[in-house]
mmCIF file with all atom_site columns, C-alpha atoms in Angstrom:
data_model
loop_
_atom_site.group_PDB
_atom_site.id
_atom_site.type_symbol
_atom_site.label_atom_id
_atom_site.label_alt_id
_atom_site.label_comp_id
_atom_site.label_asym_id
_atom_site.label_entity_id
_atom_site.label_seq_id
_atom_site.pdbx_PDB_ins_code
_atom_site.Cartn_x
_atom_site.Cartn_y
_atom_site.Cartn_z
_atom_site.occupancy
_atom_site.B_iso_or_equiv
_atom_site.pdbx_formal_charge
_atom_site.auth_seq_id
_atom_site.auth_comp_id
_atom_site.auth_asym_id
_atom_site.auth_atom_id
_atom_site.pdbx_PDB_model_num
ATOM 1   C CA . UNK A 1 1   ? 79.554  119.369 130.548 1.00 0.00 ? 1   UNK A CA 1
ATOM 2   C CA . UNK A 1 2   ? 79.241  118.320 126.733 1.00 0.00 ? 2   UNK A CA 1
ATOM 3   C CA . UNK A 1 3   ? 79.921  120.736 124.002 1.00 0.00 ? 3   UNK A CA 1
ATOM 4   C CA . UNK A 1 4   ? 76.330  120.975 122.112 1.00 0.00 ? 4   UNK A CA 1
ATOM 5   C CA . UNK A 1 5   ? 76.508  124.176 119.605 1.00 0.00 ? 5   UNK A CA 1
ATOM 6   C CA . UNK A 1 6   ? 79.058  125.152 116.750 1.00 0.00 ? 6   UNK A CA 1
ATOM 7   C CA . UNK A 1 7   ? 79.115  128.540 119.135 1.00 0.00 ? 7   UNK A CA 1
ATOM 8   C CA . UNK A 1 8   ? 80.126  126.946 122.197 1.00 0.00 ? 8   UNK A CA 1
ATOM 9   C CA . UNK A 1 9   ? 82.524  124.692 120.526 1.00 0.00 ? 9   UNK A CA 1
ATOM 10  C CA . UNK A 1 10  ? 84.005  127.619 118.462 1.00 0.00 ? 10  UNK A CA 1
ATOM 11  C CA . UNK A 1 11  ? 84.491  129.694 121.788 1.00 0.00 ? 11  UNK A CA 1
ATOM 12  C CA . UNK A 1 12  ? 87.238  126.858 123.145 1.00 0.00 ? 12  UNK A CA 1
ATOM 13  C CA . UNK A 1 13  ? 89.333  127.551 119.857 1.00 0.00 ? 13  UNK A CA 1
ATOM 14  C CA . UNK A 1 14  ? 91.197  130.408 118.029 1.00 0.00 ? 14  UNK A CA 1
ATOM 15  C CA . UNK A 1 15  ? 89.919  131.180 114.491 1.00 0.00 ? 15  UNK A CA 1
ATOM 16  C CA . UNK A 1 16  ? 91.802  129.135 111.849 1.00 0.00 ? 16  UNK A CA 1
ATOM 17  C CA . UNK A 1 17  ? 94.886  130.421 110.533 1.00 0.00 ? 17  UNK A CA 1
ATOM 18  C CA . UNK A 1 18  ? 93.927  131.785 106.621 1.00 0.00 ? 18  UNK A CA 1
ATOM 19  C CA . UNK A 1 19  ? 96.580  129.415 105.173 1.00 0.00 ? 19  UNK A CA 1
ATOM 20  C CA . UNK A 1 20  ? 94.609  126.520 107.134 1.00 0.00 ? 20  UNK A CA 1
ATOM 21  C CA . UNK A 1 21  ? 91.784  127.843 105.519 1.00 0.00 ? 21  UNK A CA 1
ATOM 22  C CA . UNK A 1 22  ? 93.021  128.601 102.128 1.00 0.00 ? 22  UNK A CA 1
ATOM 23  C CA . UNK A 1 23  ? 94.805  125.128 101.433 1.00 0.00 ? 23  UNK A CA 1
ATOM 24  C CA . UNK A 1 24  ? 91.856  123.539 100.762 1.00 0.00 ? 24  UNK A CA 1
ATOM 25  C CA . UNK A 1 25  ? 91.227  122.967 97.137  1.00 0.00 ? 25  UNK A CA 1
ATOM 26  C CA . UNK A 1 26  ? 88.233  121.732 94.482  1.00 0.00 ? 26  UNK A CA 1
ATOM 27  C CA . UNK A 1 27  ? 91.314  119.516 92.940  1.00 0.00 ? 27  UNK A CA 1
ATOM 28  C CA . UNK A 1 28  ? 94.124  117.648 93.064  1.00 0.00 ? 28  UNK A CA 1
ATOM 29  C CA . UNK A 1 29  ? 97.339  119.605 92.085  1.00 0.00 ? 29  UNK A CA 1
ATOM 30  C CA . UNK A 1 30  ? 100.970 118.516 91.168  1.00 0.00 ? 30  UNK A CA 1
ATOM 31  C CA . UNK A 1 31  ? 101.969 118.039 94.818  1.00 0.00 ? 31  UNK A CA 1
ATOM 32  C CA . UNK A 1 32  ? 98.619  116.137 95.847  1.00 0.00 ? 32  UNK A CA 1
ATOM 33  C CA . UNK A 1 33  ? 98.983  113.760 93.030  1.00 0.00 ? 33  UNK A CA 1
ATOM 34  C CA . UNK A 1 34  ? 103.081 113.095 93.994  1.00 0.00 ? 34  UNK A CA 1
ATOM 35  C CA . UNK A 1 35  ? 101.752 112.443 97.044  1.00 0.00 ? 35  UNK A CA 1
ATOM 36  C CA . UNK A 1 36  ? 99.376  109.926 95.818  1.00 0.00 ? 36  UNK A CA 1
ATOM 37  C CA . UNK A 1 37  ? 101.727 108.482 93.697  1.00 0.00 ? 37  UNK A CA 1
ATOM 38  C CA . UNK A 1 38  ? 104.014 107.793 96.905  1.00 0.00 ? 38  UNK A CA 1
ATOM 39  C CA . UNK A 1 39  ? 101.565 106.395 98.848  1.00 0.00 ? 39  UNK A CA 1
ATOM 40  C CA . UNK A 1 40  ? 100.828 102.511 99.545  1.00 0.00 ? 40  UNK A CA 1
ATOM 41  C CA . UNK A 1 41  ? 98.556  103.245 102.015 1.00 0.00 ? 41  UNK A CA 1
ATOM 42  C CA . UNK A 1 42  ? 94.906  105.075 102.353 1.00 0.00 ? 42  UNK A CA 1
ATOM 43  C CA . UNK A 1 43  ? 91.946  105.009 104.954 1.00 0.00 ? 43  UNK A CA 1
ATOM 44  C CA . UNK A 1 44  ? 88.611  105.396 103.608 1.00 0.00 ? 44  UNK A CA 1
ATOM 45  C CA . UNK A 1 45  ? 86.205  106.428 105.272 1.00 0.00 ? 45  UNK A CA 1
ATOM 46  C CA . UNK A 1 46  ? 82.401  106.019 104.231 1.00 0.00 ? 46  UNK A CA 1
ATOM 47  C CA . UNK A 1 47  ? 78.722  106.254 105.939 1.00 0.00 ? 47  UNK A CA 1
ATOM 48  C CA . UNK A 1 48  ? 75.793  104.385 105.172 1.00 0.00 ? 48  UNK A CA 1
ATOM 49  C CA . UNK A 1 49  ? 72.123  105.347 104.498 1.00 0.00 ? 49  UNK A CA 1
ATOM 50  C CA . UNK A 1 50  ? 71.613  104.668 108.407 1.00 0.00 ? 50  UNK A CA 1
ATOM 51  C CA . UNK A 1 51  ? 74.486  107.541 109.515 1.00 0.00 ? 51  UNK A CA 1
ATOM 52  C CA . UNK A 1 52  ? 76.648  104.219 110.630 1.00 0.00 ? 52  UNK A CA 1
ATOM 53  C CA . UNK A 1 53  ? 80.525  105.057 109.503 1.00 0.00 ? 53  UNK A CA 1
ATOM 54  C CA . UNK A 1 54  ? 83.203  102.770 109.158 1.00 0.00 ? 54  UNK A CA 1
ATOM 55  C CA . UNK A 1 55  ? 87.070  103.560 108.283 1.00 0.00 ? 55  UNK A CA 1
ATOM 56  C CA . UNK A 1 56  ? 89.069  100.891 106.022 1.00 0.00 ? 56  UNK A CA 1
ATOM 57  C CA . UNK A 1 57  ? 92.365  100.470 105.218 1.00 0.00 ? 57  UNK A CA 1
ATOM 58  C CA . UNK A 1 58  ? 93.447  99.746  102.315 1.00 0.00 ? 58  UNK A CA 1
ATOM 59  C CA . UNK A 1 59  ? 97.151  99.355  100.622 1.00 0.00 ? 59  UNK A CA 1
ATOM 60  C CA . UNK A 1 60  ? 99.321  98.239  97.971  1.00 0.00 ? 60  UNK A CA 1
ATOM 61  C CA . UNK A 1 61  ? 102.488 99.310  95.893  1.00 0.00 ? 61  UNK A CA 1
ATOM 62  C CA . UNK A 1 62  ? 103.057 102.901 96.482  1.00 0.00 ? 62  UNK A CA 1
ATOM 63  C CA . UNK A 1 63  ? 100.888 104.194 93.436  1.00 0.00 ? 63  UNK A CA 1
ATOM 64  C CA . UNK A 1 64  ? 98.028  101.804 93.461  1.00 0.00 ? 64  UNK A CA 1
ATOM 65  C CA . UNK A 1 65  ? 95.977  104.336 93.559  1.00 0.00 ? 65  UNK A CA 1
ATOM 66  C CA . UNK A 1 66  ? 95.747  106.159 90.191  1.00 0.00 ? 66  UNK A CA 1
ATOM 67  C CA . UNK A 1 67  ? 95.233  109.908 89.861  1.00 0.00 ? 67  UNK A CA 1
ATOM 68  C CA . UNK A 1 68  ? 93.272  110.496 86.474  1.00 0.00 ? 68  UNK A CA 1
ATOM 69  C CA . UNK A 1 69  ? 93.167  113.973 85.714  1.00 0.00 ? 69  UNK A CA 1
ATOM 70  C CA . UNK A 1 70  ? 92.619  116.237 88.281  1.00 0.00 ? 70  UNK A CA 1
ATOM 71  C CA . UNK A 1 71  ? 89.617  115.629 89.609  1.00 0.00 ? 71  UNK A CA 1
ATOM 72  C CA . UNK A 1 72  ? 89.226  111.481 89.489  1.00 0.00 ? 72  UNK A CA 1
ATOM 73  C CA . UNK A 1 73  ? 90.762  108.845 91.787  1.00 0.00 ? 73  UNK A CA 1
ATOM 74  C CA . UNK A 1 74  ? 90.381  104.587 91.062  1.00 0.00 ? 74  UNK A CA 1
ATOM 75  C CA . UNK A 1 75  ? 90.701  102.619 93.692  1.00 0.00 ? 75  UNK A CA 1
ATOM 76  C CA . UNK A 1 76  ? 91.058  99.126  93.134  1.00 0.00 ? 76  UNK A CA 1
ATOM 77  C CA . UNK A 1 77  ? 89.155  96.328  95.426  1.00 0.00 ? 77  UNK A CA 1
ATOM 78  C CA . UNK A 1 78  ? 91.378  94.187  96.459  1.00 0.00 ? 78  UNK A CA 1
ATOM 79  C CA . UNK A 1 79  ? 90.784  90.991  98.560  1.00 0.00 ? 79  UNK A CA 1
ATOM 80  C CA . UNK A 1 80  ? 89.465  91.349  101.868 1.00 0.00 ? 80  UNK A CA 1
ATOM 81  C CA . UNK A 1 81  ? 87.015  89.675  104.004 1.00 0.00 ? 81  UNK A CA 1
ATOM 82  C CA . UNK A 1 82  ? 83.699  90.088  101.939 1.00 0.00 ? 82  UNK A CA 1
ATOM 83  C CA . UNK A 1 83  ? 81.705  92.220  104.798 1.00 0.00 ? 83  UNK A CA 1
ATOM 84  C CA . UNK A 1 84  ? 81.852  95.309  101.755 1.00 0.00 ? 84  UNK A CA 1
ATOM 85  C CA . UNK A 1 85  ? 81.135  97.597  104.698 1.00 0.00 ? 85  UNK A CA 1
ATOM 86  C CA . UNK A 1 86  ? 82.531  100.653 102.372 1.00 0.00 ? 86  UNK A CA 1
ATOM 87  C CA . UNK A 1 87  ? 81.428  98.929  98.947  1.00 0.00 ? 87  UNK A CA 1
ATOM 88  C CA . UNK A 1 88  ? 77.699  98.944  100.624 1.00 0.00 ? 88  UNK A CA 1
ATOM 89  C CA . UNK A 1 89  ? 77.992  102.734 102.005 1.00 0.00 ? 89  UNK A CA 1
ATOM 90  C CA . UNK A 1 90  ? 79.111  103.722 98.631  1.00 0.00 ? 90  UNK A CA 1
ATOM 91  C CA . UNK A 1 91  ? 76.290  102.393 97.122  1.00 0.00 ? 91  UNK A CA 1
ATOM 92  C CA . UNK A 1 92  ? 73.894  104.351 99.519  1.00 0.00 ? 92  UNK A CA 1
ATOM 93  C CA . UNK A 1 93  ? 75.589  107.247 99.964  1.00 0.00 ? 93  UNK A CA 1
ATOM 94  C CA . UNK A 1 94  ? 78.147  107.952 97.546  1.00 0.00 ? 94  UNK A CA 1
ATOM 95  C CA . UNK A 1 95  ? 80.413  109.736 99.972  1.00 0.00 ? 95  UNK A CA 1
ATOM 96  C CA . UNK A 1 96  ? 83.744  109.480 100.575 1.00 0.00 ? 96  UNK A CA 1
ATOM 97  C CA . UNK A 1 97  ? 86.812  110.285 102.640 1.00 0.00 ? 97  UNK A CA 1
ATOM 98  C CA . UNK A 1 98  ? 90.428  109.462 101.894 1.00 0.00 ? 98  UNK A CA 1
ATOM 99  C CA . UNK A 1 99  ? 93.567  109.958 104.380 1.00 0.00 ? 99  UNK A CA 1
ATOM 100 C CA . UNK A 1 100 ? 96.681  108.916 102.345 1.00 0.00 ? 100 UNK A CA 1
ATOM 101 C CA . UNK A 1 101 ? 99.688  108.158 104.580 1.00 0.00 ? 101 UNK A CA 1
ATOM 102 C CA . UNK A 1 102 ? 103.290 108.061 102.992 1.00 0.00 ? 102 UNK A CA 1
ATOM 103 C CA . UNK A 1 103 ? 105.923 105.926 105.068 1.00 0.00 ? 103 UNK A CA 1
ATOM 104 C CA . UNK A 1 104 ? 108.586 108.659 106.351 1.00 0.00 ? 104 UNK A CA 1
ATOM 105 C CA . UNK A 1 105 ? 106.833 111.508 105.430 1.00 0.00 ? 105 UNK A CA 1
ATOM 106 C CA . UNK A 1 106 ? 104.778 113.154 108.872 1.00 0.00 ? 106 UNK A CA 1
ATOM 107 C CA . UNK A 1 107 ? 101.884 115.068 106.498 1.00 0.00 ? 107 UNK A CA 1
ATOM 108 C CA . UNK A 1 108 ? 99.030  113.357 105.220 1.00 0.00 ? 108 UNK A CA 1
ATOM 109 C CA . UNK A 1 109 ? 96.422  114.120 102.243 1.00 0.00 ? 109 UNK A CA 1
ATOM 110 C CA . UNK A 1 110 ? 93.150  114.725 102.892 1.00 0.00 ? 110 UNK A CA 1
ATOM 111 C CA . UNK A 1 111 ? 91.034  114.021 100.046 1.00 0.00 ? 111 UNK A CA 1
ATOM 112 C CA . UNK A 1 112 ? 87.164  114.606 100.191 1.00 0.00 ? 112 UNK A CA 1
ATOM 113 C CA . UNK A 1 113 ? 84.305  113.583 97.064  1.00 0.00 ? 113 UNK A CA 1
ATOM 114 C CA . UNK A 1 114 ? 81.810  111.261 96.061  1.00 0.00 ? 114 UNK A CA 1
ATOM 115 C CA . UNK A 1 115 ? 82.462  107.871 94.516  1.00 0.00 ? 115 UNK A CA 1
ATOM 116 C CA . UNK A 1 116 ? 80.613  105.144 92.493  1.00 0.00 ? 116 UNK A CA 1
ATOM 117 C CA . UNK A 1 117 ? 81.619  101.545 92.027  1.00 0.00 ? 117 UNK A CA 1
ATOM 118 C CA . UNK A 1 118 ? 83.076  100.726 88.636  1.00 0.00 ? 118 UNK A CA 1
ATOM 119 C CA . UNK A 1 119 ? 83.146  97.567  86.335  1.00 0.00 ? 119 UNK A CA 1
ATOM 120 C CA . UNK A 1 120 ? 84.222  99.413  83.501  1.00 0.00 ? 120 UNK A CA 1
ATOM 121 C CA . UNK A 1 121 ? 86.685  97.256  81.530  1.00 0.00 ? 121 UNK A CA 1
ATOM 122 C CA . UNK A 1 122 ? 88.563  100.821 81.108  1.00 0.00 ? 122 UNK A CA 1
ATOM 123 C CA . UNK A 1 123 ? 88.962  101.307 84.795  1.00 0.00 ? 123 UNK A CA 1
ATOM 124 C CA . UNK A 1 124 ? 89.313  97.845  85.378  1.00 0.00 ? 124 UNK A CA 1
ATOM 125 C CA . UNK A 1 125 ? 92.699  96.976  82.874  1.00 0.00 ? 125 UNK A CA 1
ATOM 126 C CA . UNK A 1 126 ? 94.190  100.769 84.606  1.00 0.00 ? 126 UNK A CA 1
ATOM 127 C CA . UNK A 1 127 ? 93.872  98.839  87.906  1.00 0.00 ? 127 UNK A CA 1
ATOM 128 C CA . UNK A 1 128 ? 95.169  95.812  86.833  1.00 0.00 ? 128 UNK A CA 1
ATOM 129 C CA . UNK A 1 129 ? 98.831  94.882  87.900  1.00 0.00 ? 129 UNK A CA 1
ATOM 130 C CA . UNK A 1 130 ? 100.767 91.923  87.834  1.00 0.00 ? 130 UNK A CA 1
ATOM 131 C CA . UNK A 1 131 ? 98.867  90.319  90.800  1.00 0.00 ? 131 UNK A CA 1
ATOM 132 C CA . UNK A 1 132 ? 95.589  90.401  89.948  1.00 0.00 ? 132 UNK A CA 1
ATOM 133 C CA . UNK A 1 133 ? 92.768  92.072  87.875  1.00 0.00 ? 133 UNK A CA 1
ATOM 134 C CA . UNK A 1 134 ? 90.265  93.661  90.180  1.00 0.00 ? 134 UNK A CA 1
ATOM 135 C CA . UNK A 1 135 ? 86.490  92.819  90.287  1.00 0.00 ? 135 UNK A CA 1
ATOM 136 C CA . UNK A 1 136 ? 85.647  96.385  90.740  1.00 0.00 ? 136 UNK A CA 1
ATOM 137 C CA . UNK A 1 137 ? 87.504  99.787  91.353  1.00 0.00 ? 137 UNK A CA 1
ATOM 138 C CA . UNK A 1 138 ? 86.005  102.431 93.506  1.00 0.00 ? 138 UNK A CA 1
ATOM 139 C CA . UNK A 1 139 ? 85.969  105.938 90.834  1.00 0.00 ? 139 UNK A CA 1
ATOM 140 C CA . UNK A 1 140 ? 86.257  108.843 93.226  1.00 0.00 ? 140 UNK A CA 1
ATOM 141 C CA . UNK A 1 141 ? 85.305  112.415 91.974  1.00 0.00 ? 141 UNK A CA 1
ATOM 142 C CA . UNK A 1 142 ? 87.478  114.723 94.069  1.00 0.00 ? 142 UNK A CA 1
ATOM 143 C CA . UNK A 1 143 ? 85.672  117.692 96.018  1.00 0.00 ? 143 UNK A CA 1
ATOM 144 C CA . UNK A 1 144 ? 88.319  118.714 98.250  1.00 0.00 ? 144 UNK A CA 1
ATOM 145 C CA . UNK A 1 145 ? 92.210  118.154 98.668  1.00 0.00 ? 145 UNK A CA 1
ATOM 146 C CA . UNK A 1 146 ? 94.595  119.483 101.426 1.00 0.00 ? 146 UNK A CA 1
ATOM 147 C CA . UNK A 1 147 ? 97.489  118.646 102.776 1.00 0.00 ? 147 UNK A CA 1
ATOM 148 C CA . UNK A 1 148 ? 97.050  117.977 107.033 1.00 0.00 ? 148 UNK A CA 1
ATOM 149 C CA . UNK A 1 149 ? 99.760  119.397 108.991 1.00 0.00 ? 149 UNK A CA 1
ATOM 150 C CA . UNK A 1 150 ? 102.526 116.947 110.570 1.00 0.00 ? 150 UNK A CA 1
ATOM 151 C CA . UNK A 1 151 ? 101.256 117.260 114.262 1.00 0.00 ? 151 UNK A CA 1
ATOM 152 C CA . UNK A 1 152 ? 99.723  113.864 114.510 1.00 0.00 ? 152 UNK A CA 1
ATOM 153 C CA . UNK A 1 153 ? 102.069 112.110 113.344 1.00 0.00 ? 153 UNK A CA 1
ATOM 154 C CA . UNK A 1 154 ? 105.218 114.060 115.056 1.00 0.00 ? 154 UNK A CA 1
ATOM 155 C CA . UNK A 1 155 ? 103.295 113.508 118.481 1.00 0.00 ? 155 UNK A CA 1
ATOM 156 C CA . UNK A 1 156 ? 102.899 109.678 118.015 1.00 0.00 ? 156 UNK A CA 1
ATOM 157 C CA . UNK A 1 157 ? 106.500 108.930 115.950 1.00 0.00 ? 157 UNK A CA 1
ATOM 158 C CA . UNK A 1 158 ? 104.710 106.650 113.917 1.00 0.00 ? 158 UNK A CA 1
ATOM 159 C CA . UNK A 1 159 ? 107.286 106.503 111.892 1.00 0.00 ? 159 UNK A CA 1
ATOM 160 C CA . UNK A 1 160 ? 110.166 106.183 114.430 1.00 0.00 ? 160 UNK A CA 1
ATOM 161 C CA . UNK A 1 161 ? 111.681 102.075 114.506 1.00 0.00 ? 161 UNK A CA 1
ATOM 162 C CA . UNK A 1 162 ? 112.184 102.818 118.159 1.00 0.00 ? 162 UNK A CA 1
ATOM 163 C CA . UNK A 1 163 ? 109.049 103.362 119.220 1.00 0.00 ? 163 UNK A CA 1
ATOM 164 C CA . UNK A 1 164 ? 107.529 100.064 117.228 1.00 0.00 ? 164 UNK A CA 1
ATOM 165 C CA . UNK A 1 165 ? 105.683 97.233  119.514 1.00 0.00 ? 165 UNK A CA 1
ATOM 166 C CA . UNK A 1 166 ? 106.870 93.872  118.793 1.00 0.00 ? 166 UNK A CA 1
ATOM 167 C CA . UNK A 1 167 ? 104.509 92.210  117.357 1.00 0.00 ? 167 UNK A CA 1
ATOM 168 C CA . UNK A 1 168 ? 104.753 89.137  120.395 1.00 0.00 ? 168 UNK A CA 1
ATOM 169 C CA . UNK A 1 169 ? 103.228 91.401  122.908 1.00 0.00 ? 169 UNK A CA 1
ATOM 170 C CA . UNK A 1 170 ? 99.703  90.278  121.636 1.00 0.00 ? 170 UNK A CA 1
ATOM 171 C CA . UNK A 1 171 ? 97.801  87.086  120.635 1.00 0.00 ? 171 UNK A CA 1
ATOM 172 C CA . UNK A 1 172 ? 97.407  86.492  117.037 1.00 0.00 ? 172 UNK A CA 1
ATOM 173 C CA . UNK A 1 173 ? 94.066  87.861  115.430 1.00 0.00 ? 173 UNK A CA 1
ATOM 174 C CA . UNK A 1 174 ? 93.070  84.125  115.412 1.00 0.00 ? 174 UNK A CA 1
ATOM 175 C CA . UNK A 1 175 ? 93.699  84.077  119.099 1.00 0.00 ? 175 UNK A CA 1
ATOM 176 C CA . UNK A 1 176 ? 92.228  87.621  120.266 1.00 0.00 ? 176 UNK A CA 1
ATOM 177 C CA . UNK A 1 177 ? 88.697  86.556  118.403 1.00 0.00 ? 177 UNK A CA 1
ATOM 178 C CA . UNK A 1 178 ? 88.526  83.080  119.601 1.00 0.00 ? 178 UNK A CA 1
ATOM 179 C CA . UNK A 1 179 ? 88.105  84.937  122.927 1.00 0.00 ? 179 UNK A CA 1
ATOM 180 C CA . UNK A 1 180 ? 85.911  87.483  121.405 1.00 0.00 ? 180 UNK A CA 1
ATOM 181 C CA . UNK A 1 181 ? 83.199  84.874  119.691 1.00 0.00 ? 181 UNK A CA 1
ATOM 182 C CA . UNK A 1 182 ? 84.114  82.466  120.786 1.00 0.00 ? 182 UNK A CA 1
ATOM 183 C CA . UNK A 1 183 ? 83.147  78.542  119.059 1.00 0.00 ? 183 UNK A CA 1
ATOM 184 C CA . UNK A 1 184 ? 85.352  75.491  118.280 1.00 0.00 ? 184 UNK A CA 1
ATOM 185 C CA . UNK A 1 185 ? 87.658  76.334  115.802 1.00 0.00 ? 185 UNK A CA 1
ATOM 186 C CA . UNK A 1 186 ? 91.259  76.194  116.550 1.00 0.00 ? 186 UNK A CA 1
ATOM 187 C CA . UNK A 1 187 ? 92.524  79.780  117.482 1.00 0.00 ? 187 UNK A CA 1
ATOM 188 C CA . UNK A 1 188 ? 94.628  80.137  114.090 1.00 0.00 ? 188 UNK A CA 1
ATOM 189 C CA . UNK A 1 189 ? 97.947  80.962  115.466 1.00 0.00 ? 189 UNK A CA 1
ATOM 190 C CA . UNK A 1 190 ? 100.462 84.249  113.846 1.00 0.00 ? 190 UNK A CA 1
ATOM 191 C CA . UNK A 1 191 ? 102.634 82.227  111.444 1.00 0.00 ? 191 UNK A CA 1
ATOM 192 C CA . UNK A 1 192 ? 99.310  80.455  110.388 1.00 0.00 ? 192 UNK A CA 1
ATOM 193 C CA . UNK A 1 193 ? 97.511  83.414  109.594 1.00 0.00 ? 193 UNK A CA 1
ATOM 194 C CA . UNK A 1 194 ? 100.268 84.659  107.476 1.00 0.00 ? 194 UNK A CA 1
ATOM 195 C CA . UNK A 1 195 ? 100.716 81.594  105.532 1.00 0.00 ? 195 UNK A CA 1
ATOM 196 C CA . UNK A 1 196 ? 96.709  82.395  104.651 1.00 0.00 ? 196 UNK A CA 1
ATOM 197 C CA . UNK A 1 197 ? 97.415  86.135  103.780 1.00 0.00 ? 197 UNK A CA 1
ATOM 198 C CA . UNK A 1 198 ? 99.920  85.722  101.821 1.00 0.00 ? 198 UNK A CA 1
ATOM 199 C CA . UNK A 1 199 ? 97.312  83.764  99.395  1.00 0.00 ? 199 UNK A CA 1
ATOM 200 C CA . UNK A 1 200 ? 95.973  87.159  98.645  1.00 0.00 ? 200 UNK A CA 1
ATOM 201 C CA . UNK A 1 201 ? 98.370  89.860  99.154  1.00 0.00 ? 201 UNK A CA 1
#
């Protein structure tokens, strides 16, 4: 039986507790923008005119992100593997969703609002650093900020060294989409592929 209302799905759960309901906020405060400032990682996620929706990773120093104010994000664009798949949603939608992960820590931030795409030579020299000037920097206007309980990331230990998978027990990207697409290119082997990345990083 599927779930097909707001009613029937409500009638599986409890209400929300007030504080789950209260956290939220129209802004980024002192400990959201710590939090930022720790984090080297983020997931945006986007949708395009079509309703298709596609979550990207993106990362760098802890702080690449820059909080301005307390309402504005930049993001820089760093080099990836030119489909744009956010860059294009952005464009057509201008919404936006941001999980920021610190290493160690089990909460997250939540962080919803629109953005734009920014050539600004302003925004551009804040998202410069000593690797590379970006070609654009996604400007986010913050909506809503909360911080997401530690649950998730408790049940899965992502943080635990014990429970990581050596990276051996699967074939190199190279390898996995040689089988997936197949062609005549040499599957590009691990050590390869890092030799390439590290062109960019």
């Amino acid at each position: 039986m599927n779930i097909t209302s707001i009613e029937a799905l409500r009638a599986l759960y409890a209400p929300a507790r007030e504080r789950s309901v209260k956290k939220e906020m129209p802004q980024l405060d002192f400990h959201c923008t710590r939090f930022i400032g720790l984090s080297p990682f983020v997931v945006v996620a986007s949708s395009g005119g079509d309703g298709a929706l596609d979550a990207s990773p993106r990362g760098g120093e802890p702080g690449f992100v820059t909080v301005q104010g307390s309402h504005t994000l930049l993001i820089p664009d760093s080099p990836g593997n030119n489909r744009l798949d956010t860059l294009e949603n952005i464009i057509q939608t201008g919404q936006i969703g941001l999980l920021f992960l610190v290493p160690g820590v089990d909460e997250t931030l939540r962080v919803n609002g629109t953005a734009v795409l920014s050539t600004a030579d302003e925004d551009l020299t804040i998202c410069t650093d000593a690797k590379r000037k970006p070609k654009l920097v996604i400007r986010v206007t913050v909506q809503a900020a909360y911080l997401h309980c530690a649950k998730a990331l408790m049940r899965s230990a992502l943080w635990d060294p014990t429970r990581h998978v050596d990276r051996a027990v699967m074939p190199s990207m190279g390898e996995m989409m040689k089988d997936q697409i197949g062609g005549d290119i040499p599957a590009e082997t691990q050590e390869q592929m890092l030799v390439r990345y590290a062109q960019d990083l």
